[in-house]
Short mmCIF file of N, CA, C and O in Angstrom, two decimals:
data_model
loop_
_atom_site.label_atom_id
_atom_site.label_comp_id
_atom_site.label_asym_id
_atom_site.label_seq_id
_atom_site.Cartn_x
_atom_site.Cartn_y
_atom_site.Cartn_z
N UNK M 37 218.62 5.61 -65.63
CA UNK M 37 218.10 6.96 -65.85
C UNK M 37 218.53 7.85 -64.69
O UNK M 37 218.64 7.54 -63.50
N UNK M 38 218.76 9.05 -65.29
CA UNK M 38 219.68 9.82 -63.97
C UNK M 38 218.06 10.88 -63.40
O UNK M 38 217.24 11.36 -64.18
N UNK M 39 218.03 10.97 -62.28
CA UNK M 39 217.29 11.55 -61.17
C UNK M 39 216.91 12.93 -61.60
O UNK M 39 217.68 13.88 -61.41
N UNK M 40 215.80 13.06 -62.15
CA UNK M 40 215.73 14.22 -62.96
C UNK M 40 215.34 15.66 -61.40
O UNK M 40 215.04 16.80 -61.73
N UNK M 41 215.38 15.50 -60.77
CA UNK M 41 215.06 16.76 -59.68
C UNK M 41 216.43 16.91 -58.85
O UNK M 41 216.59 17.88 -58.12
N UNK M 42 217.33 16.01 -58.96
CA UNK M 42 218.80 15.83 -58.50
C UNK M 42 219.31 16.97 -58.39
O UNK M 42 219.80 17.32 -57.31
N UNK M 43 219.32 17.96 -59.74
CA UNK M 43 220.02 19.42 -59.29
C UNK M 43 219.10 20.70 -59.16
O UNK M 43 219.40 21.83 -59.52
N UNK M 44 217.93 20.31 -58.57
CA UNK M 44 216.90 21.48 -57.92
C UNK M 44 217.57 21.99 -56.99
O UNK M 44 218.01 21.06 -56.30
N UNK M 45 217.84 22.83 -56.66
CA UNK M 45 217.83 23.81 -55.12
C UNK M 45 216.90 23.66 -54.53
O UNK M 45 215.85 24.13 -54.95
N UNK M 46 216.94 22.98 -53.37
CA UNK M 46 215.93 22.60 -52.32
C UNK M 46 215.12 24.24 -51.39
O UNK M 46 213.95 24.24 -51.00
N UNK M 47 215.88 25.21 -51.26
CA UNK M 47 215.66 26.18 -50.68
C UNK M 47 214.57 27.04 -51.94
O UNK M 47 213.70 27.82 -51.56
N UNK M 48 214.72 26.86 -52.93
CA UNK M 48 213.76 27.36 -54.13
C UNK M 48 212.28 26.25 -53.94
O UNK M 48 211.30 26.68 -54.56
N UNK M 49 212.09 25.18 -53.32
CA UNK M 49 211.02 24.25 -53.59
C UNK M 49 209.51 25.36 -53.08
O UNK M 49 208.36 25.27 -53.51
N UNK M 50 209.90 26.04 -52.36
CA UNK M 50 208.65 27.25 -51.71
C UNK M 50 208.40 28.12 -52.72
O UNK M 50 209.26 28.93 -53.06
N UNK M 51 206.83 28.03 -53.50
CA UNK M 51 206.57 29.25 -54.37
C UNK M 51 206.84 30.69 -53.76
O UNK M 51 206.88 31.72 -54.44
N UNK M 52 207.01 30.63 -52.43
CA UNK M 52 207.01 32.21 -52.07
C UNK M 52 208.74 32.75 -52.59
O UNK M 52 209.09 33.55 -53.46
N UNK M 53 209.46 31.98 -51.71
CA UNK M 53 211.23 31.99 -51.81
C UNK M 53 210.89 31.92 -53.63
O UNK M 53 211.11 33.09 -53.94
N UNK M 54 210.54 31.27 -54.79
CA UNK M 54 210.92 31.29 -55.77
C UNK M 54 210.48 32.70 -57.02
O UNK M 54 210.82 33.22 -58.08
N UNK M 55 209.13 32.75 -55.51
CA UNK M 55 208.56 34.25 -56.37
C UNK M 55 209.41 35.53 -55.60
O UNK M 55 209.20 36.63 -56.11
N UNK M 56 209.99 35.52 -54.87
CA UNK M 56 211.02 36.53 -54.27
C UNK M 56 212.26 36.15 -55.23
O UNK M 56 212.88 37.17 -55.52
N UNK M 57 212.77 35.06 -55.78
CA UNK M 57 214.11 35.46 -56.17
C UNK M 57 213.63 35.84 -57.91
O UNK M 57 214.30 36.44 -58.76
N UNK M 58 212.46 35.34 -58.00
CA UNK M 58 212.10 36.02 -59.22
C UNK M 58 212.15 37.73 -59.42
O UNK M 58 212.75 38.61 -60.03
N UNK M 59 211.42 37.58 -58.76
CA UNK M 59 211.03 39.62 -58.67
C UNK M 59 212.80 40.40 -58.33
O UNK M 59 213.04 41.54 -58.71
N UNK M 60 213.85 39.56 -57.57
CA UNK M 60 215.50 39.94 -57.33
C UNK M 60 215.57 40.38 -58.17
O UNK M 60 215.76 41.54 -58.52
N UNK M 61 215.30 38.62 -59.08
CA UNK M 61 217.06 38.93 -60.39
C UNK M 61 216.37 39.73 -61.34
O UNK M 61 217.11 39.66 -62.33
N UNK M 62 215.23 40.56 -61.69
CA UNK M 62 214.78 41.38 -62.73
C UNK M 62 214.85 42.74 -62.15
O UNK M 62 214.96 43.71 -62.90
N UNK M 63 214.78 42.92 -60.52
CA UNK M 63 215.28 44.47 -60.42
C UNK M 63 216.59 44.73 -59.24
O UNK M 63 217.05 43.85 -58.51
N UNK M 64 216.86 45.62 -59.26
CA UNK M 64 218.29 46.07 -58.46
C UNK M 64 218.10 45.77 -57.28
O UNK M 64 219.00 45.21 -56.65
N UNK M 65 216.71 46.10 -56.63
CA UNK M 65 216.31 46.03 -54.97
C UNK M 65 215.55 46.17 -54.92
O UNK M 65 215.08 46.81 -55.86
N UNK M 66 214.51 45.72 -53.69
CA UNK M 66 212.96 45.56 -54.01
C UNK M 66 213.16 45.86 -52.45
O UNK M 66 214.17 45.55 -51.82
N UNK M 67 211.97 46.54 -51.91
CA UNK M 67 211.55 46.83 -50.53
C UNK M 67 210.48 45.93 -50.23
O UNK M 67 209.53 45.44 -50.85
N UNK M 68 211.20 45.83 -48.43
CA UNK M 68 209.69 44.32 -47.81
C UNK M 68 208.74 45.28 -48.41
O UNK M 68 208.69 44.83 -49.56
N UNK M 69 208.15 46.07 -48.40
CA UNK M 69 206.61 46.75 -48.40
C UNK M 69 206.29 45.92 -50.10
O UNK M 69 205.55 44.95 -50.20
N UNK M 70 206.96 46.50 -51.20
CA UNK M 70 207.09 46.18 -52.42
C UNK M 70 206.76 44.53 -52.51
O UNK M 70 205.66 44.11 -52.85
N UNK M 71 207.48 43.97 -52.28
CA UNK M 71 207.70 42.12 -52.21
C UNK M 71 206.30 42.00 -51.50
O UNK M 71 205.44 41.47 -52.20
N UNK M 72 205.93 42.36 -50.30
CA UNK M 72 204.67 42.09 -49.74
C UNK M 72 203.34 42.37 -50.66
O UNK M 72 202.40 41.58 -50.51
N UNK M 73 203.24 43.13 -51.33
CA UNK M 73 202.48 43.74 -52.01
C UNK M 73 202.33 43.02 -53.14
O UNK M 73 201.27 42.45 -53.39
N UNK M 74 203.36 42.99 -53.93
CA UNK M 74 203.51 41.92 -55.56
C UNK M 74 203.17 40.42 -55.33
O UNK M 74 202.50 39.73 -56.10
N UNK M 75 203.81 39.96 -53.99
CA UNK M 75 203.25 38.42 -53.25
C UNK M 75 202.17 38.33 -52.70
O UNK M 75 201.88 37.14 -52.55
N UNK M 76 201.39 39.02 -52.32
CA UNK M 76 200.04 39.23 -51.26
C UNK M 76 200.20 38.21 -50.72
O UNK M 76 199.70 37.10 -50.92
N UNK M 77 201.53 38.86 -49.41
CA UNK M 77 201.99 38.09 -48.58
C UNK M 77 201.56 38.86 -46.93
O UNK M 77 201.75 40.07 -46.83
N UNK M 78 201.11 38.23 -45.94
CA UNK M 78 201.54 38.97 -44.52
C UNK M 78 202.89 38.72 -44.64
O UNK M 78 203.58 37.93 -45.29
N UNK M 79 203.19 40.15 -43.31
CA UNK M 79 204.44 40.02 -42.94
C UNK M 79 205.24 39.38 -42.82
O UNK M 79 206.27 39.24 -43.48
N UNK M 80 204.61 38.50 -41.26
CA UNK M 80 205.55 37.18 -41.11
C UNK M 80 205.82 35.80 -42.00
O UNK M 80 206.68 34.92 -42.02
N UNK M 81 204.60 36.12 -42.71
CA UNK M 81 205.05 34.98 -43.69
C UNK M 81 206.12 35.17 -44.55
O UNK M 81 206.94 34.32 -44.92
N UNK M 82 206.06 36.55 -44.90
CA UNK M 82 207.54 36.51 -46.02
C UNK M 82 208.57 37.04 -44.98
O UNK M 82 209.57 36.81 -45.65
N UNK M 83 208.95 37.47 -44.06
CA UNK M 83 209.74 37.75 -43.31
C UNK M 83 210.87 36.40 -42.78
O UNK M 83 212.07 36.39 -42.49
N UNK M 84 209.49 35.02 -42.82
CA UNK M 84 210.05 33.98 -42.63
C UNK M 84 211.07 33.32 -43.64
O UNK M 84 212.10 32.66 -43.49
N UNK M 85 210.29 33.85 -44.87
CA UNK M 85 210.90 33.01 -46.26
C UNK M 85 212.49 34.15 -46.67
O UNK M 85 213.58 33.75 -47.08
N UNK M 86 212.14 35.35 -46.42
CA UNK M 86 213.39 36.11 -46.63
C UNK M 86 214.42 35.95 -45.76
O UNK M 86 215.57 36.20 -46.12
N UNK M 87 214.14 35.48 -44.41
CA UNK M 87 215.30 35.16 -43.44
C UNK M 87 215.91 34.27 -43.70
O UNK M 87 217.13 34.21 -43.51
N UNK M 88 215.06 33.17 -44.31
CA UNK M 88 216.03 31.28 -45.37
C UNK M 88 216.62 31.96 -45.99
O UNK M 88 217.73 32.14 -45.48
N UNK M 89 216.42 32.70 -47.27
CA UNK M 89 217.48 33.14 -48.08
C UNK M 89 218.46 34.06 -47.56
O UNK M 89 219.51 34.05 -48.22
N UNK M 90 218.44 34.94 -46.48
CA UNK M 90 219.38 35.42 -45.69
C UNK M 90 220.26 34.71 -45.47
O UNK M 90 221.26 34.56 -46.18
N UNK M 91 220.00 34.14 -44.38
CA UNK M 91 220.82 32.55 -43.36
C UNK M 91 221.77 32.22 -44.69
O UNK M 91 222.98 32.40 -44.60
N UNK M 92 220.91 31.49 -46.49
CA UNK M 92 221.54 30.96 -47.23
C UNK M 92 222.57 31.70 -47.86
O UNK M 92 223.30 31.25 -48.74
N UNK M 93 222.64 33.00 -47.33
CA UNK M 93 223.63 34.15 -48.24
C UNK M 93 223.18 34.46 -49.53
O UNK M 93 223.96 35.04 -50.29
N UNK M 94 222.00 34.15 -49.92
CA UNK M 94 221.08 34.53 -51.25
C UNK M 94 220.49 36.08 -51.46
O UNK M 94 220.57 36.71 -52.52
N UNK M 95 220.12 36.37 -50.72
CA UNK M 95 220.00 38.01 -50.87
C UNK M 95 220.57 38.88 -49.81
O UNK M 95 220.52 38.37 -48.69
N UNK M 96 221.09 40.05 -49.87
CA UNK M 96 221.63 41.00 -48.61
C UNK M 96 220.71 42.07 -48.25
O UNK M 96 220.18 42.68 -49.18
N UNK M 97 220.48 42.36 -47.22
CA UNK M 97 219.73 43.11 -46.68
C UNK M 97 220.02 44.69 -46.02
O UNK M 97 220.84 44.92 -45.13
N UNK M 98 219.50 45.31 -46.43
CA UNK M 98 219.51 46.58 -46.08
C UNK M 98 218.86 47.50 -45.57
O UNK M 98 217.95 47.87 -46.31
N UNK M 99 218.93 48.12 -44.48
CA UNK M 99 218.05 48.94 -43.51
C UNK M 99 218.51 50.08 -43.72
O UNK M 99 219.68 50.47 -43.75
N UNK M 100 217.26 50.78 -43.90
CA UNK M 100 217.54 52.50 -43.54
C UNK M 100 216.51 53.47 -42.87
O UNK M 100 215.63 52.89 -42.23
N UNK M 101 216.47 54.67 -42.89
CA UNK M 101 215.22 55.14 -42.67
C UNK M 101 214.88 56.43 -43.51
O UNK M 101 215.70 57.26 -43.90
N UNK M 102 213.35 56.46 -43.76
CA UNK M 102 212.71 57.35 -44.62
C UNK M 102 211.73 58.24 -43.80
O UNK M 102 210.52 58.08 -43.65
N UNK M 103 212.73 59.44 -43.18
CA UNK M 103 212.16 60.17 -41.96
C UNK M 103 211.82 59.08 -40.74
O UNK M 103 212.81 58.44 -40.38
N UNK M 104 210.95 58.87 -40.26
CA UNK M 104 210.77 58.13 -39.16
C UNK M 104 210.39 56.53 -38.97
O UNK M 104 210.13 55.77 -38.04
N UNK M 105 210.52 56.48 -40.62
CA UNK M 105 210.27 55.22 -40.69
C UNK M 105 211.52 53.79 -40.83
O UNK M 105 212.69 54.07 -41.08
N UNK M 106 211.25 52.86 -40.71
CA UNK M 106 212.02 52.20 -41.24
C UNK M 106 212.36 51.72 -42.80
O UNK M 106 211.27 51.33 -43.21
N UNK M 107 213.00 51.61 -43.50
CA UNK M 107 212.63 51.21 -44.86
C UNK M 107 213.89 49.92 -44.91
O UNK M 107 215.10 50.06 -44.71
N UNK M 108 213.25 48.88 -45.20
CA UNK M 108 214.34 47.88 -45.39
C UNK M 108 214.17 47.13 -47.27
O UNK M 108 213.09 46.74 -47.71
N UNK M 109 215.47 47.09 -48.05
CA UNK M 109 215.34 46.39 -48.91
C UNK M 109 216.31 45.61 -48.94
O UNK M 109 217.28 45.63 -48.19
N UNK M 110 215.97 44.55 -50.20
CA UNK M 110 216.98 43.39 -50.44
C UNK M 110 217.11 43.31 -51.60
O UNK M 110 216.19 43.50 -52.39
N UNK M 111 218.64 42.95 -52.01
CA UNK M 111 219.11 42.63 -53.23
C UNK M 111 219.84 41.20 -53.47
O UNK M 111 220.49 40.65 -52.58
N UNK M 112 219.64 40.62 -54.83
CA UNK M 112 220.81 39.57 -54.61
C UNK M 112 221.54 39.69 -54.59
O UNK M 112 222.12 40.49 -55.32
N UNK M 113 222.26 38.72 -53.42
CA UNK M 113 224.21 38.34 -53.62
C UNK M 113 224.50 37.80 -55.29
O UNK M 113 223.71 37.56 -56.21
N UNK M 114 225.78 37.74 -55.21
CA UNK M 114 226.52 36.72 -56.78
C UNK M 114 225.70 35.36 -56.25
O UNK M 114 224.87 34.73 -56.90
N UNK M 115 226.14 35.09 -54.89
CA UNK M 115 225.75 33.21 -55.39
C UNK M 115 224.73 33.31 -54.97
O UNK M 115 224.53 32.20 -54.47
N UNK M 116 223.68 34.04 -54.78
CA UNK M 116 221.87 33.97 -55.24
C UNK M 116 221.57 33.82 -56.41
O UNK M 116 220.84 32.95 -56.87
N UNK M 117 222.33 34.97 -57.18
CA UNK M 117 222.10 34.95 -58.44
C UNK M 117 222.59 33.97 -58.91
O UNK M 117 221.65 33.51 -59.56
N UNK M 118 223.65 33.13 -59.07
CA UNK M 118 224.09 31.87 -59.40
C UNK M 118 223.32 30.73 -58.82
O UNK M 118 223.41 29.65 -59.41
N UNK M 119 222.71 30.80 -57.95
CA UNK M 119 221.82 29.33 -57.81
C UNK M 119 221.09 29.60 -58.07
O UNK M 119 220.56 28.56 -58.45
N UNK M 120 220.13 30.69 -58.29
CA UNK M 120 218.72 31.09 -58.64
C UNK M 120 218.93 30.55 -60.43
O UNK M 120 218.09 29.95 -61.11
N UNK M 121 220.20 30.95 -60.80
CA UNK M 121 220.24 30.38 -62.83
C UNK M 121 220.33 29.22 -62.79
O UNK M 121 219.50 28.55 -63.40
N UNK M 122 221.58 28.48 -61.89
CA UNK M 122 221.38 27.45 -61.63
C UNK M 122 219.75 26.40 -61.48
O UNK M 122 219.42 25.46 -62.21
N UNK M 123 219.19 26.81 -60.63
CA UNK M 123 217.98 26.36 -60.44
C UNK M 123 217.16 26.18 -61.43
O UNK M 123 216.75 25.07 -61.76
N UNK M 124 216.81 27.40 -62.07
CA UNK M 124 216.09 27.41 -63.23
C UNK M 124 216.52 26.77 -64.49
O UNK M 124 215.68 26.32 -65.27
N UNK M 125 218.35 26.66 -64.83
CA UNK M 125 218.50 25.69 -65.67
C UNK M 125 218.31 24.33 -65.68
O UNK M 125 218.13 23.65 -66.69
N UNK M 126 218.36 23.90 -64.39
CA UNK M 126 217.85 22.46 -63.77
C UNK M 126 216.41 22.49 -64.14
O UNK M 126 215.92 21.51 -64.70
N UNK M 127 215.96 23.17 -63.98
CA UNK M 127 214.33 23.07 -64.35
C UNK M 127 213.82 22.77 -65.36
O UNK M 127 212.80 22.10 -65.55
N UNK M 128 214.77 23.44 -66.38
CA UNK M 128 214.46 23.58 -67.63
C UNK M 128 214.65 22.17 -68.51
O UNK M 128 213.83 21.55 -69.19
N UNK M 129 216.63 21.80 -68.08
CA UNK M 129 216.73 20.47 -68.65
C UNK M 129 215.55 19.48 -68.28
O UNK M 129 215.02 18.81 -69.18
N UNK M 130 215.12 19.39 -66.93
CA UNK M 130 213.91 18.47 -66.72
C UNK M 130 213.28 18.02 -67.40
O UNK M 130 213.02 16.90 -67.84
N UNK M 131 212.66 20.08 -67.62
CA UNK M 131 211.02 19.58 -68.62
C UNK M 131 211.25 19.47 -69.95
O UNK M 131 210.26 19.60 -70.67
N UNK M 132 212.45 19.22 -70.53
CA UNK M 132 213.16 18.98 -71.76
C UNK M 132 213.35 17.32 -71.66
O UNK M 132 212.86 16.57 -72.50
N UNK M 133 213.95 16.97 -70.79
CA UNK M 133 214.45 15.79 -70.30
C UNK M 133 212.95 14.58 -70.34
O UNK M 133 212.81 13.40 -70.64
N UNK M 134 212.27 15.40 -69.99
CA UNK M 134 210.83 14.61 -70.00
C UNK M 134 210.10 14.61 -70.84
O UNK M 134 209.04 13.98 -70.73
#
């Protein structure tokens, strides 16, 4: 019997990272304030989980400012979006598989 969690993405195993690439691939760009808010996340906690997918080249990041503020959002890369389908098709055969 072949290893049914074998083609999970290990960097998706965190509900936070999986509820961030969720909320990605359904809109263009989402702002930390936005993501914090939809996750009822503190800062550093998702700051932590968005920097893994950084590092992984999964989403790109963008800084600007809105008068004096900072405003930073993120969008997915191609191969976010490709392991994020990836991922979820692995998921899927699983709970099919089982």
């Amino acid at each position: 019997m072949k290893n049914p969690i074998e083609a999970l993405n290990k960097i998706f195993d965190s509900r936070i990272r999986l509820g961030v690439m969720s909320v990605l691939i359904v809109n263009e760009s989402v702002s930390f304030n936005e993501l914090k808010q939809l996750l009822e996340l503190t800062d550093g906690n998702l700051a932590s989980h968005l920097n893994t997918l950084e590092q992984a080249q999964y989403l790109k990041v963008q800084k600007s400012f809105i008068g004096k503020k900072t405003n930073t959002t993120y969008t997915l890369t191609e191969p976010g979006r490709y392991a994020f389908k990836a991922h979820l098709d692995a998921l899927e055969k699983m709970i099919k598989g089982i």
